[in-house]
Each structure stands twice: as structure tokens, then as C-alpha cells.
Amino acid sequence: MARYITNLKDLGKDLAWTLLQQARGIPEAKGIDDFLEDKTFVLLFAKSDLSERLCVTAAIRQMRGHAVYMGPEEKWEETVSQFPAALMGSIRYYMDGVIVYGMRASQWQPGPEVDFPVLNVGSMDAHPAHAIADIACMMRYCHDDLRKVRIAWIGAPTGTMFSLMEATMFFPFAMQIALPDMYRNPIYETLASDYMSDITFFETPKEAVKNCQFVFAGNSGRGMLSLEQINRWSLTREIMSHAEDNAHVLLGTAPMKAIPIENEVIGSKNALLLLQAENRLRVYKRMLHWLYEY
């Protein structure tokens, strides 16, 4: 049966930990191998995201595989909804697997029409690769003891946020979340309660970053928030002063979509953007390996 990676919950604790440790064990993120030689993937992107496309394409190419890109302008998402059997049949015949971005993970569950490997590289409700890669970043600075780690999420939610929330079921770190008013939803707190882990919601960024060693810049909500609101939800030196000393900064979304980050914060040695990019490449490679290791 084909393997799927759509969210962390379905992946399970043991496999999530295995992929994390295997990814950390890759000595050179951009190393070359031939594991995917002669395999071709179709990249179905319902939304444009250059950074995600570059990263997953690099992972495929560095494993000697090939990628065919279909962006939102090609209206393929409508075809998935209206003619799933026809499209899936074409994918099954011509391609070896699907990389999907921008569609809810729940739309790509195993079934009679989807019997080929599927990797979700980002949706509104899940981003398992980013969560695992970011946990790898944390472990580098916590002496591999996540029990001591407390992270903050500042800004509008993304799939990465939801996958980090799921990750608290498997990895023993705590999470503190501050969302702009219009993005607050009781469902999120219900999810946190279902996970039975240490997730707390706060009203303001200052409250959320308290006692945290890692601070994630979430989505800016452009188009939904006013300029005044966006400025209130910015990651500044003053906000970071309420976190633990030398707290690290990570991106929870694409750079152009993130809340504003003060230059002195994003340009400091405590910003982990390059390490995030390296670890995401490592995790994608390990996930692609797992899809075909059976």
C-alpha cells in the first residue's frame, strides 16, 4: 500500500521521532544521492509559495529525481474536486508520487483513488515537515532535552502552528500562543485540550514570549489586519526582551508572509533562518526516503 505523509498525528510518535533523528543524522543538507533516480513527482501547488517550491524541488533533484510543477494558475484544484478519478488516474499512470501544497491535509487521505505516495508540504491545517525541522533546530540548542523547552507563537496561525501543536503530543516541549483577535477561535483551545499537552493561549505577544527560549513569527494576516494591528503584532527587541535571555527567533511561514520583524532581531545571531532552511531540506529528504523504503 502506498505511503502518505499528510499530518503529524497520523504519522505517529515513533515515526515522527525516527524521521527527526534520521534528518539530524544527515551530515550535509545539500548532499547528493540517487535514491529517487528515475522517479518523477508532480508538484500540485494550490497557492504560490516560492520558498516551499525551491526547497522541495531541491530535495528531489539532489536525490536524482524529477519534478513537474503545476501552479494555481492551471486550475488543477477544480479538477481534483470535480473529476478526481480522471486526474488521479492520470497521475497514477504518468507519475511516481504527488507533492501537494495549499490544500487541506484531510483532502489527501488514503483511498481507492489515491493509491500512490503523497507528501503534504504545507496546508492551512498542517505542515509536518516544518514542525519536525523546527524541532531539530530546537534540539541543537537545548542539549537534546526538549523537556526544558518552551516556545512562543506570535501572529496569525499557519499549518506550521497546527503541526507544532500536534507535535506536543510526541515531543515534550511547551507551547505558548498569542493570536490577533480576529484569528482567535475556541476550536484551537479545544484542539490543545484534546492533545493533553502543555499548550497555553495568551492575549498579547509580551505575555506569550515570557519564559520562552524559541519565538516563532507567525503569519502577518495581511489583507485581514489593519496597518495599526500589523504594527502591534511585530517582533521587536522590546517584545523579545520579555523572552528568555538569548531566545532564538524562527519563521513560522514564508518570509514575505510573516509578521514584521525588526532588523536588529532578524539580523541577530539568535535568528535561526538558515538553520531552518537546512533542516527542512534534510527532513524532506528523509520523508521522501520513507515514502519509498517499503
Short mmCIF file of C-alpha atoms in Angstrom, two decimals:
data_model
loop_
_atom_site.label_atom_id
_atom_site.label_comp_id
_atom_site.label_asym_id
_atom_site.label_seq_id
_atom_site.Cartn_x
_atom_site.Cartn_y
_atom_site.Cartn_z
CA MET A 1 0.00 0.00 0.00
CA ALA A 2 1.24 3.49 -0.82
CA ARG A 3 2.60 5.62 1.99
CA TYR A 4 1.36 9.08 2.89
CA ILE A 5 2.59 11.99 4.99
CA THR A 6 -0.20 14.50 5.46
CA ASN A 7 -0.03 15.43 9.15
CA LEU A 8 1.92 14.57 12.29
CA LYS A 9 -0.94 12.97 14.18
CA ASP A 10 -1.38 10.25 11.57
CA LEU A 11 2.39 9.84 11.27
CA GLY A 12 2.57 8.78 14.92
CA LYS A 13 5.14 9.25 17.65
CA ASP A 14 7.62 6.53 16.71
CA LEU A 15 7.86 7.51 13.04
CA ALA A 16 7.98 11.23 13.86
CA TRP A 17 10.93 10.64 16.20
CA THR A 18 12.63 8.35 13.65
CA LEU A 19 12.36 10.92 10.85
CA LEU A 20 13.67 13.62 13.18
CA GLN A 21 16.73 11.63 14.21
CA GLN A 22 17.43 10.45 10.66
CA ALA A 23 17.23 14.02 9.38
CA ARG A 24 19.58 15.23 12.09
CA GLY A 25 21.99 12.49 11.07
CA ILE A 26 22.40 13.79 7.51
CA PRO A 27 25.85 15.43 7.66
CA GLU A 28 25.40 17.75 4.66
CA ALA A 29 21.92 19.08 3.90
CA LYS A 30 22.73 19.52 0.21
CA GLY A 31 24.39 16.11 -0.17
CA ILE A 32 23.68 14.13 -3.34
CA ASP A 33 22.40 10.56 -3.66
CA ASP A 34 20.49 8.56 -6.28
CA PHE A 35 17.62 7.18 -4.18
CA LEU A 36 14.93 8.77 -6.38
CA GLU A 37 16.62 8.07 -9.70
CA ASP A 38 14.06 7.62 -12.49
CA LYS A 39 11.21 8.77 -10.21
CA THR A 40 9.09 11.79 -11.17
CA PHE A 41 6.81 13.78 -8.88
CA VAL A 42 4.09 16.22 -9.74
CA LEU A 43 4.06 19.31 -7.52
CA LEU A 44 0.42 20.40 -7.13
CA PHE A 45 0.50 23.90 -5.66
CA ALA A 46 -2.95 25.38 -4.98
CA LYS A 47 -1.19 28.58 -3.86
CA SER A 48 2.11 30.10 -4.92
CA ASP A 49 4.98 29.74 -2.48
CA LEU A 50 8.44 30.16 -3.95
CA SER A 51 10.43 29.19 -0.83
CA GLU A 52 8.50 25.93 -0.40
CA ARG A 53 8.75 25.08 -4.09
CA LEU A 54 12.50 25.71 -4.10
CA CYS A 55 13.11 23.58 -1.01
CA VAL A 56 11.13 20.50 -2.02
CA THR A 57 12.39 20.69 -5.63
CA ALA A 58 15.97 20.83 -4.35
CA ALA A 59 15.34 17.75 -2.19
CA ILE A 60 14.00 15.80 -5.18
CA ARG A 61 16.74 16.92 -7.57
CA GLN A 62 19.54 16.22 -5.07
CA MET A 63 18.23 12.64 -4.88
CA ARG A 64 18.32 12.38 -8.72
CA GLY A 65 14.53 12.60 -9.04
CA HIS A 66 12.46 14.84 -11.29
CA ALA A 67 9.65 17.32 -10.59
CA VAL A 68 6.78 18.61 -12.73
CA TYR A 69 5.22 21.79 -11.34
CA MET A 70 1.54 22.70 -11.62
CA GLY A 71 0.67 26.05 -10.04
CA PRO A 72 -2.67 27.60 -9.09
CA GLU A 73 -2.94 29.33 -12.46
CA GLU A 74 -3.54 25.93 -14.08
CA LYS A 75 -6.84 25.45 -12.16
CA TRP A 76 -5.99 21.87 -11.25
CA GLU A 77 -7.65 22.17 -7.82
CA GLU A 78 -11.05 22.47 -9.52
CA THR A 79 -10.31 19.28 -11.44
CA VAL A 80 -9.48 17.48 -8.18
CA SER A 81 -12.87 18.48 -6.80
CA GLN A 82 -14.96 17.72 -9.88
CA PHE A 83 -13.12 14.90 -11.63
CA PRO A 84 -10.96 13.18 -9.01
CA ALA A 85 -10.94 9.76 -10.68
CA ALA A 86 -9.77 11.16 -14.02
CA LEU A 87 -6.98 13.29 -12.55
CA MET A 88 -5.80 10.63 -10.11
CA GLY A 89 -5.78 8.08 -12.91
CA SER A 90 -3.52 10.33 -14.99
CA ILE A 91 -1.19 10.95 -12.03
CA ARG A 92 -1.02 7.22 -11.28
CA TYR A 93 -0.15 6.42 -14.90
CA TYR A 94 2.48 9.12 -15.53
CA MET A 95 3.92 9.97 -12.09
CA ASP A 96 5.53 8.17 -9.18
CA GLY A 97 4.12 10.41 -6.45
CA VAL A 98 2.44 13.69 -5.54
CA ILE A 99 3.75 16.67 -3.62
CA VAL A 100 0.78 18.83 -2.62
CA TYR A 101 0.72 22.37 -1.23
CA GLY A 102 -2.12 24.68 -0.23
CA MET A 103 -4.93 22.11 0.13
CA ARG A 104 -6.17 20.82 3.46
CA ALA A 105 -4.42 17.64 4.52
CA SER A 106 -7.80 15.95 5.04
CA GLN A 107 -8.39 16.11 1.26
CA TRP A 108 -5.48 13.72 0.61
CA GLN A 109 -6.28 10.69 2.70
CA PRO A 110 -5.55 7.12 1.51
CA GLY A 111 -8.31 5.65 -0.62
CA PRO A 112 -9.09 3.79 -3.83
CA GLU A 113 -8.44 6.89 -5.96
CA VAL A 114 -5.23 7.94 -4.18
CA ASP A 115 -3.03 4.85 -4.18
CA PHE A 116 0.35 6.49 -4.77
CA PRO A 117 2.76 8.24 -2.36
CA VAL A 118 1.59 11.68 -1.21
CA LEU A 119 3.60 14.28 0.70
CA ASN A 120 1.90 17.38 2.11
CA VAL A 121 4.42 20.24 2.02
CA GLY A 122 2.12 22.82 3.54
CA SER A 123 -1.57 23.44 4.09
CA MET A 124 -3.61 25.65 6.38
CA ASP A 125 -4.16 22.77 8.79
CA ALA A 126 -0.78 21.00 8.70
CA HIS A 127 2.89 21.27 7.85
CA PRO A 128 4.57 18.18 9.31
CA ALA A 129 7.96 18.72 7.64
CA HIS A 130 8.34 22.23 9.01
CA ALA A 131 7.39 21.13 12.52
CA ILE A 132 9.94 18.29 12.57
CA ALA A 133 12.64 20.52 11.05
CA ASP A 134 11.99 23.25 13.60
CA ILE A 135 12.14 20.77 16.46
CA ALA A 136 15.54 19.71 15.10
CA CYS A 137 16.58 23.37 15.36
CA MET A 138 15.46 23.47 18.99
CA MET A 139 17.31 20.28 19.88
CA ARG A 140 20.56 21.78 18.67
CA TYR A 141 20.31 24.42 21.40
CA CYS A 142 18.71 22.51 24.29
CA HIS A 143 21.26 19.70 24.62
CA ASP A 144 18.67 17.29 23.16
CA ASP A 145 16.39 17.75 26.19
CA LEU A 146 13.07 19.11 24.97
CA ARG A 147 11.60 18.92 28.47
CA LYS A 148 13.36 22.22 29.15
CA VAL A 149 11.99 23.92 26.04
CA ARG A 150 9.17 26.46 25.89
CA ILE A 151 8.25 28.02 22.55
CA ALA A 152 6.08 31.01 21.63
CA TRP A 153 3.93 31.54 18.55
CA ILE A 154 3.19 35.18 17.69
CA GLY A 155 0.82 36.11 14.86
CA ALA A 156 -1.88 34.52 12.74
CA PRO A 157 -1.98 30.71 12.51
CA THR A 158 -0.44 28.61 9.76
CA GLY A 159 -0.12 24.90 9.11
CA THR A 160 3.21 25.00 10.93
CA MET A 161 1.49 26.24 14.09
CA PHE A 162 -1.05 23.41 14.00
CA SER A 163 1.66 20.81 13.39
CA LEU A 164 3.72 22.19 16.27
CA MET A 165 0.61 21.88 18.44
CA GLU A 166 0.25 18.25 17.31
CA ALA A 167 3.95 17.71 17.95
CA THR A 168 3.49 18.44 21.67
CA MET A 169 1.80 15.02 21.87
CA PHE A 170 5.04 13.33 20.82
CA PHE A 171 7.81 15.74 21.85
CA PRO A 172 7.88 17.07 25.44
CA PHE A 173 8.10 20.84 24.85
CA ALA A 174 5.63 23.50 25.96
CA MET A 175 3.92 25.99 23.64
CA GLN A 176 2.55 29.48 24.28
CA ILE A 177 0.35 31.08 21.62
CA ALA A 178 -0.80 34.67 21.01
CA LEU A 179 -3.15 35.23 18.06
CA PRO A 180 -4.62 38.53 16.80
CA ASP A 181 -8.24 38.99 17.89
CA MET A 182 -9.83 38.09 14.58
CA TYR A 183 -7.89 34.81 14.40
CA ARG A 184 -8.85 33.57 17.85
CA ASN A 185 -11.11 30.55 17.74
CA PRO A 186 -12.37 28.33 20.59
CA ILE A 187 -11.68 25.33 18.35
CA TYR A 188 -7.94 25.91 18.78
CA GLU A 189 -8.20 25.65 22.55
CA THR A 190 -10.33 22.54 22.17
CA LEU A 191 -7.60 21.01 19.99
CA ALA A 192 -4.99 21.88 22.60
CA SER A 193 -7.11 20.25 25.29
CA ASP A 194 -7.50 17.11 23.18
CA TYR A 195 -3.73 16.83 22.84
CA MET A 196 -3.42 16.80 26.65
CA SER A 197 -0.10 18.62 26.46
CA ASP A 198 1.30 21.92 27.70
CA ILE A 199 -0.27 24.48 25.31
CA THR A 200 -1.39 27.88 26.64
CA PHE A 201 -3.08 30.80 24.88
CA PHE A 202 -2.36 34.43 25.72
CA GLU A 203 -3.79 37.81 24.74
CA THR A 204 -0.58 39.62 23.81
CA PRO A 205 2.88 38.86 22.39
CA LYS A 206 4.54 40.09 25.58
CA GLU A 207 2.67 37.52 27.64
CA ALA A 208 3.24 34.72 25.15
CA VAL A 209 7.03 35.05 24.93
CA LYS A 210 7.58 35.03 28.70
CA ASN A 211 9.97 32.24 29.76
CA CYS A 212 10.38 31.07 26.15
CA GLN A 213 13.68 30.07 24.55
CA PHE A 214 12.28 29.99 20.99
CA VAL A 215 9.92 32.53 19.42
CA PHE A 216 8.11 31.85 16.13
CA ALA A 217 6.99 34.70 13.86
CA GLY A 218 3.58 33.67 12.55
CA ASN A 219 1.57 34.95 9.62
CA SER A 220 1.00 38.70 9.36
CA GLY A 221 -2.62 38.42 8.28
CA ARG A 222 -2.13 40.97 5.52
CA GLY A 223 -5.47 41.77 3.94
CA MET A 224 -7.24 40.90 7.17
CA LEU A 225 -5.46 43.18 9.67
CA SER A 226 -5.14 46.94 9.55
CA LEU A 227 -1.69 48.55 9.37
CA GLU A 228 -2.07 49.57 13.02
CA GLN A 229 -2.86 45.99 14.01
CA ILE A 230 0.06 44.63 11.99
CA ASN A 231 2.40 47.04 13.76
CA ARG A 232 1.10 45.82 17.14
CA TRP A 233 1.86 42.26 16.07
CA SER A 234 5.51 42.79 15.22
CA LEU A 235 8.54 41.05 16.63
CA THR A 236 10.67 43.79 18.13
CA ARG A 237 13.58 43.97 20.53
CA GLU A 238 11.15 45.17 23.18
CA ILE A 239 8.96 42.07 22.74
CA MET A 240 12.00 39.79 22.72
CA SER A 241 13.21 41.35 25.98
CA HIS A 242 10.33 39.56 27.72
CA ALA A 243 11.54 36.15 26.50
CA GLU A 244 14.45 34.21 27.98
CA ASP A 245 17.90 35.74 27.51
CA ASN A 246 19.28 34.97 24.04
CA ALA A 247 15.97 33.48 22.90
CA HIS A 248 16.06 32.27 19.31
CA VAL A 249 13.80 33.54 16.53
CA LEU A 250 12.29 31.27 13.88
CA LEU A 251 9.90 31.83 10.99
CA GLY A 252 6.55 30.06 11.09
CA THR A 253 5.68 30.96 7.50
CA ALA A 254 7.30 32.23 4.30
CA PRO A 255 9.42 35.36 4.93
CA MET A 256 7.16 37.63 2.86
CA LYS A 257 4.08 36.43 4.76
CA ALA A 258 5.45 36.71 8.29
CA ILE A 259 4.67 39.38 10.85
CA PRO A 260 7.14 42.30 10.66
CA ILE A 261 10.43 41.52 12.41
CA GLU A 262 12.74 44.32 13.49
CA ASN A 263 16.05 44.32 11.61
CA GLU A 264 18.06 44.01 14.82
CA VAL A 265 16.05 40.89 15.70
CA ILE A 266 16.07 39.13 12.32
CA GLY A 267 19.73 40.04 11.77
CA SER A 268 20.97 38.84 15.16
CA LYS A 269 22.96 35.65 15.80
CA ASN A 270 19.90 34.27 17.58
CA ALA A 271 17.82 34.18 14.39
CA LEU A 272 17.76 30.61 13.03
CA LEU A 273 16.51 31.17 9.49
CA LEU A 274 19.46 29.48 7.76
CA LEU A 275 19.34 26.51 10.13
CA GLN A 276 15.60 26.20 9.46
CA ALA A 277 16.24 26.07 5.71
CA GLU A 278 18.94 23.41 6.12
CA ASN A 279 16.81 21.25 8.41
CA ARG A 280 13.74 21.50 6.17
CA LEU A 281 15.82 20.19 3.28
CA ARG A 282 17.06 17.32 5.47
CA VAL A 283 13.54 16.45 6.62
CA TYR A 284 12.11 16.48 3.10
CA LYS A 285 14.83 14.06 2.03
CA ARG A 286 14.10 11.69 4.90
CA MET A 287 10.36 11.87 4.23
CA LEU A 288 10.89 11.11 0.54
CA HIS A 289 13.11 8.16 1.51
CA TRP A 290 10.43 6.81 3.83
CA LEU A 291 7.73 7.05 1.14
CA TYR A 292 9.68 4.51 -0.95
CA GLU A 293 11.53 2.38 1.62
CA TYR A 294 8.89 -0.36 1.80
#
